mmCIF file of C-alpha atoms in Angstrom:
data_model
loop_
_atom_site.group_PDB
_atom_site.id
_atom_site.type_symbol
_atom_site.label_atom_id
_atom_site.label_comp_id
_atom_site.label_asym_id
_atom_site.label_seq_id
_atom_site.Cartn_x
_atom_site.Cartn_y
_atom_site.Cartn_z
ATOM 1 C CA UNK A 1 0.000 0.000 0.000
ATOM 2 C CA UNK A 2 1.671 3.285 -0.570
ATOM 3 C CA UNK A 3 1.882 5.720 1.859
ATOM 4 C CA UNK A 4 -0.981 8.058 2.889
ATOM 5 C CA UNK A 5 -1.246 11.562 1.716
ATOM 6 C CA UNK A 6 -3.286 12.868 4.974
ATOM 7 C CA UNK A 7 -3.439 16.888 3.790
ATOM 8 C CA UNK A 8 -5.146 15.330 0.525
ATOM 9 C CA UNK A 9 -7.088 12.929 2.513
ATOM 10 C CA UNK A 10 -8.785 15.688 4.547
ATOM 11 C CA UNK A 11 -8.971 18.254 1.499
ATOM 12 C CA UNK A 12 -11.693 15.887 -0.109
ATOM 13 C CA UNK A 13 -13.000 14.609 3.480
ATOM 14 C CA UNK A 14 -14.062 18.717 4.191
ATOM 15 C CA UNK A 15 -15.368 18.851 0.367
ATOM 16 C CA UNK A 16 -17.486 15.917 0.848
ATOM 17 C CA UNK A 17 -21.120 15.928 1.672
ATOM 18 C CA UNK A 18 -21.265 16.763 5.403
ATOM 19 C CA UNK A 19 -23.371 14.760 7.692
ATOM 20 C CA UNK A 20 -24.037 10.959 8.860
ATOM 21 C CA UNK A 21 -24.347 8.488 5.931
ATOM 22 C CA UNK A 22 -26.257 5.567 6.169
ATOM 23 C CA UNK A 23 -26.933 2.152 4.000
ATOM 24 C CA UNK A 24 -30.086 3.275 2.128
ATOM 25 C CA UNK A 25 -32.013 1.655 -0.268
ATOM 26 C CA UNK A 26 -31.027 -1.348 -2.862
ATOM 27 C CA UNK A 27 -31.374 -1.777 -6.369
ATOM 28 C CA UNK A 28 -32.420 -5.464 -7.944
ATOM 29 C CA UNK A 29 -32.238 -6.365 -11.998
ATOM 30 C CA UNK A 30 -35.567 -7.697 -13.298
ATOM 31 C CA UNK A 31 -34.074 -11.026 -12.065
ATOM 32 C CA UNK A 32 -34.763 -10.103 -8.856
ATOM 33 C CA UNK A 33 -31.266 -10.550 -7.912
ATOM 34 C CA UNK A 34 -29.449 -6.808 -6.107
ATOM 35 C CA UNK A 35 -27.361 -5.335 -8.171
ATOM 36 C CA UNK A 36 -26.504 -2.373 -5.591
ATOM 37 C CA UNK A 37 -26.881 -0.893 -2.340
ATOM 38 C CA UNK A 38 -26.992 2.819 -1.883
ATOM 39 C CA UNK A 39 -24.759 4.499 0.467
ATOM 40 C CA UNK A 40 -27.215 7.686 1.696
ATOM 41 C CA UNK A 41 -26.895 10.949 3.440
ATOM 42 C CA UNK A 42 -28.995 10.334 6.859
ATOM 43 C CA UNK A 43 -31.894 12.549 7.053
ATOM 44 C CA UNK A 44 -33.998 12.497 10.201
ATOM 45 C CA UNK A 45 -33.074 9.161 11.185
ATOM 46 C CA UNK A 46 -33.810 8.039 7.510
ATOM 47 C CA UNK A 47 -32.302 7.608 4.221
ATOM 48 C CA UNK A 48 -31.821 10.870 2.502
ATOM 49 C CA UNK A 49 -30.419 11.916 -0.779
ATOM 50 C CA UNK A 50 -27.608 9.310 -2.189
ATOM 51 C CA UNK A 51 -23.930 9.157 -1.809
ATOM 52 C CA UNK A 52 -22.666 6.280 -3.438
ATOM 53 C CA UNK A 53 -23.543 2.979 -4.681
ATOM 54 C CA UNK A 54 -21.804 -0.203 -4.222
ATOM 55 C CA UNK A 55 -22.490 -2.583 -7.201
ATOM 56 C CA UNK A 56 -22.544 -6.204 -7.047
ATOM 57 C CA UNK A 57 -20.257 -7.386 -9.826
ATOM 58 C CA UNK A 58 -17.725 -9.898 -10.335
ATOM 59 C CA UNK A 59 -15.152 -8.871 -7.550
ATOM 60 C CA UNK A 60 -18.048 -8.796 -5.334
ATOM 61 C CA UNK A 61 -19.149 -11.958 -4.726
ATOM 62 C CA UNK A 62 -22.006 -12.312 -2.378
ATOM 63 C CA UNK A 63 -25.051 -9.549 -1.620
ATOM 64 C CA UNK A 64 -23.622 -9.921 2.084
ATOM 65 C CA UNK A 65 -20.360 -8.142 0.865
ATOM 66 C CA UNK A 66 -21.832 -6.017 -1.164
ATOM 67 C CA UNK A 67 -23.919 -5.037 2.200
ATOM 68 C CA UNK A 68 -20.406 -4.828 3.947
ATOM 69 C CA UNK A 69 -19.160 -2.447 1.361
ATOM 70 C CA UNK A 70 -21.856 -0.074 1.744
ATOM 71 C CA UNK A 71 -22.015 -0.066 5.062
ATOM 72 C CA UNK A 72 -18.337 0.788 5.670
ATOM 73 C CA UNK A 73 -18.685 3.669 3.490
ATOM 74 C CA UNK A 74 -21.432 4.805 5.815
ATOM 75 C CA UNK A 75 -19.357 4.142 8.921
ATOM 76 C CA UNK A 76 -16.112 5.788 7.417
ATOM 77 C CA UNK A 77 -18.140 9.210 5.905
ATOM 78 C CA UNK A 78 -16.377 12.432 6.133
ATOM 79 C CA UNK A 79 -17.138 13.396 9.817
ATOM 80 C CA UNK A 80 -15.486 10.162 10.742
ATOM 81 C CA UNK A 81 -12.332 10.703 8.603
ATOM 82 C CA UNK A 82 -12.123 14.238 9.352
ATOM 83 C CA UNK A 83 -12.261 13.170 13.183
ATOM 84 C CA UNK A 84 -9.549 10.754 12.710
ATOM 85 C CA UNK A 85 -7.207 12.501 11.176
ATOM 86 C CA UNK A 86 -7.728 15.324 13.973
ATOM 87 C CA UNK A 87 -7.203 13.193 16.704
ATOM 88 C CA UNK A 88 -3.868 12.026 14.368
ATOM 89 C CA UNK A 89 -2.550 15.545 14.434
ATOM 90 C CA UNK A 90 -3.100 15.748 18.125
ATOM 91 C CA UNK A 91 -0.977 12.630 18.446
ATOM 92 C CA UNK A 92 1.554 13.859 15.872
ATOM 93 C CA UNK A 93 1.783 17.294 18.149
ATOM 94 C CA UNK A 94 1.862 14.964 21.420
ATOM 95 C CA UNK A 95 4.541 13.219 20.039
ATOM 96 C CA UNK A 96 6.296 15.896 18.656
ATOM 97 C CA UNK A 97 6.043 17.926 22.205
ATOM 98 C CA UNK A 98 7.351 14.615 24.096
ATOM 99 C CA UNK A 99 9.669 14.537 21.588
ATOM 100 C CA UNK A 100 11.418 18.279 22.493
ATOM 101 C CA UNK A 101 10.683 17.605 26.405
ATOM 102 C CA UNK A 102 12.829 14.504 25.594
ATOM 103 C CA UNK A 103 15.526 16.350 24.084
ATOM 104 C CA UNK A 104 15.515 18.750 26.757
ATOM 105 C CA UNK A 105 15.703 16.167 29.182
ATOM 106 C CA UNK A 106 18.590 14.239 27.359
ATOM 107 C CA UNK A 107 20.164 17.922 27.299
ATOM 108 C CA UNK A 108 19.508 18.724 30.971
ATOM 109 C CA UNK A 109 20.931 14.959 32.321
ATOM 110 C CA UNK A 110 24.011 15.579 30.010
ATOM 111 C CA UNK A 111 24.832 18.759 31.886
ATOM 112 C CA UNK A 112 24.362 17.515 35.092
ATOM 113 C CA UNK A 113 26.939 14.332 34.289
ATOM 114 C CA UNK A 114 29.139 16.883 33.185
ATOM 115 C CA UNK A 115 29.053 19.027 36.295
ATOM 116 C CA UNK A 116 28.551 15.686 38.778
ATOM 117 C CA UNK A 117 31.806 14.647 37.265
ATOM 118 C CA UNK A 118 33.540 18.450 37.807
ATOM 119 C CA UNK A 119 31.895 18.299 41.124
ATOM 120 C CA UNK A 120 33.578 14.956 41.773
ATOM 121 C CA UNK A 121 36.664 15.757 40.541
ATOM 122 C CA UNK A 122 36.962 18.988 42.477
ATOM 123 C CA UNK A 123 35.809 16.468 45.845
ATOM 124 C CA UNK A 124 38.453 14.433 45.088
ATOM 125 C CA UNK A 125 40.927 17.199 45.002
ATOM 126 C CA UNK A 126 39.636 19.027 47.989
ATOM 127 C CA UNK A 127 39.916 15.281 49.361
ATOM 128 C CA UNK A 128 43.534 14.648 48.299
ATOM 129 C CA UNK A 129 44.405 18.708 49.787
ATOM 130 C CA UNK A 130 42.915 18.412 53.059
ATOM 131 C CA UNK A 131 44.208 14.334 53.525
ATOM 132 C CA UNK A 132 47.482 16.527 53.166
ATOM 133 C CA UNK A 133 46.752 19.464 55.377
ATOM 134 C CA UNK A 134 45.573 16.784 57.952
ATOM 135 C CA UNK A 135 48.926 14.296 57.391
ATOM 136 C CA UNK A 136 51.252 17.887 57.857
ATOM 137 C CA UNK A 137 49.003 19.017 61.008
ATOM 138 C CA UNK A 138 49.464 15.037 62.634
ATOM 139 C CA UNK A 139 53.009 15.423 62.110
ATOM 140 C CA UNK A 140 53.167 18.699 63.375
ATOM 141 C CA UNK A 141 51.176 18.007 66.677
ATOM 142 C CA UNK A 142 53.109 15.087 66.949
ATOM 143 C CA UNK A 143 56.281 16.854 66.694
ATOM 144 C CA UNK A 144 55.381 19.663 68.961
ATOM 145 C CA UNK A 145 54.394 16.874 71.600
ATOM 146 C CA UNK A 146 57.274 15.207 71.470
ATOM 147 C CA UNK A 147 59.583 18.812 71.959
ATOM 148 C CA UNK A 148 61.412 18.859 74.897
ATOM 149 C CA UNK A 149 63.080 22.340 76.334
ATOM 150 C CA UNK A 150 65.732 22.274 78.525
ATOM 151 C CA UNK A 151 65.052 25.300 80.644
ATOM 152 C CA UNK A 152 68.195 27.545 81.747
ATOM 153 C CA UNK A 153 69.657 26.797 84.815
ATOM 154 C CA UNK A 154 68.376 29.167 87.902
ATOM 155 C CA UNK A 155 70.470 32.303 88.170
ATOM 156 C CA UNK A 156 72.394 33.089 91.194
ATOM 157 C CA UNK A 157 71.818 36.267 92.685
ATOM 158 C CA UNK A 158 74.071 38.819 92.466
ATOM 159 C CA UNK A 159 75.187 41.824 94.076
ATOM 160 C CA UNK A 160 72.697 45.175 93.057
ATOM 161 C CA UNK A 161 70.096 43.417 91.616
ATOM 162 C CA UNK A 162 66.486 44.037 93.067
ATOM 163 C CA UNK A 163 66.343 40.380 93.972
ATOM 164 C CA UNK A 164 64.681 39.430 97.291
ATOM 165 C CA UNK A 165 67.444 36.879 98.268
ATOM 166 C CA UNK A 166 64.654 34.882 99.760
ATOM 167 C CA UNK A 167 62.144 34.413 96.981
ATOM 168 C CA UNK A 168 61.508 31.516 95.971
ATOM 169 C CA UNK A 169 61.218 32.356 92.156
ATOM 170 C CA UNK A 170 63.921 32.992 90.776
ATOM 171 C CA UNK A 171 64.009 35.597 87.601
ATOM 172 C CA UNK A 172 65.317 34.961 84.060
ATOM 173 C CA UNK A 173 66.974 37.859 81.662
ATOM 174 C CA UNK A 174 64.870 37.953 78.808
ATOM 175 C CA UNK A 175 66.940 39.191 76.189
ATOM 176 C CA UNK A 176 67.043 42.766 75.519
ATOM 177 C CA UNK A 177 63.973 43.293 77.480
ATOM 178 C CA UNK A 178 62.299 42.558 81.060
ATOM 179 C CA UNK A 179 63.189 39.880 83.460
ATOM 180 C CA UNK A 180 60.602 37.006 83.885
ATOM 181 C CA UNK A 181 59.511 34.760 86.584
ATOM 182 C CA UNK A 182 61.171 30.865 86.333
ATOM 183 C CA UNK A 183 57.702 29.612 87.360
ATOM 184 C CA UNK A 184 55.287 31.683 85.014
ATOM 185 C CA UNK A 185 57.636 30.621 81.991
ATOM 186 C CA UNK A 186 56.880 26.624 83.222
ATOM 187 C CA UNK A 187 53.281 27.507 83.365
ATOM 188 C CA UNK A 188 53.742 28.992 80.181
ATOM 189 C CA UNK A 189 55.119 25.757 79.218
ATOM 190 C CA UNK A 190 52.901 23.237 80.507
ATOM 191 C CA UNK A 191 49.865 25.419 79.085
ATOM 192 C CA UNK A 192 51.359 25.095 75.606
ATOM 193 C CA UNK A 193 51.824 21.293 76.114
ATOM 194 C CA UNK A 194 55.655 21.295 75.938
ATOM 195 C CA UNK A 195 57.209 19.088 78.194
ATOM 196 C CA UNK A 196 60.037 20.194 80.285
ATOM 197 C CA UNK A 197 62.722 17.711 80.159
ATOM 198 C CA UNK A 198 63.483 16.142 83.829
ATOM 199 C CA UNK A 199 59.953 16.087 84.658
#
């Protein structure tokens, strides 16, 4: 069968009588065997004014088929065809919508692989950084809590300086600057989490 023409199809569907058709009247030879069945417009719920006429001849073999002929005719009139190939259009618009909102789908789910796999990559490196930043800090912290200071010896006190020879702290020079306490620099120290060796 070749293929359809559907614009065609409906150009002689809307030039076609409008209406209901229905299987009309019949026409017998003097024989009084049918030689047609009339195909006819449907006037208030009767026959009206012909259509067609489906003719028993030599492809049609039986008056049943020739019935059957006519009666499809009346079922597939121009209302019915013109129906049809509406509700085909609709389809062909529905598919041809689904077909764009699939597109834009396949469009949108591309660009989110593409920035899942950036936003992967850029995990992984964060990842691999801070892995780093957290290996350096471990070794660091485990470096500073392993230090040891070996604290100066105490000072002996010496002539002229405002010493009360009977304190029991016992001051450090702090180098170009004030003199500290031995004990606050141990608190100092032990606050920081450095160990002073001998203890």
């Amino acid at each position: 069968m070749s293929e359809i023409n559907y614009q065609a199809l409906r150009e002689k569907a809307e030039k076609a009588t409008k209406g209901s058709y229905i299987v009309g009247h019949t026409s017998v030879n003097q024989h009084g065997n049918l030689t047609g069945v009339f195909v006819c417009q449907k006037w208030k719920g009767e026959p009206g004014g012909v259509i067609a006429e489906c003719h028993v001849n030599c492809l049609v073999e039986t008056d049943v088929q020739a019935y059957a002929n006519a009666e499809f005719i009346a079922a597939f009139n121009p209302n019915v065809a013109l129906a049809l190939l509406d509700e085909r259009e609709r389809n062909q618009q529905y598919i041809k919508r689904r077909d764009q909102e699939n597109e834009d789908i396949a469009l949108t789910v591309g660009k989110l692989r593409v920035e899942l796999e950036a936003a992967k990559s850029k995990l992984n490196e964060q990842r691999e950084y801070y892995e780093g930043v957290i290996s350096d800090g471990c070794k660091r912290i485990a470096e500073l809590e392993a230090r040891e200071v070996q604290l100066p010896t105490r000072y002996d006190l010496r002539y002229g300086h405002p010493i009360n020879a009977d304190e029991r702290q016992v001051m450090i020079p702090k180098e170009n600057g004030s003199w500290l306490y031995l004990i606050d620099l141990e608190h100092a120290l032990r606050v920081a989490d450095i160990r002073i060796k001998g203890e």
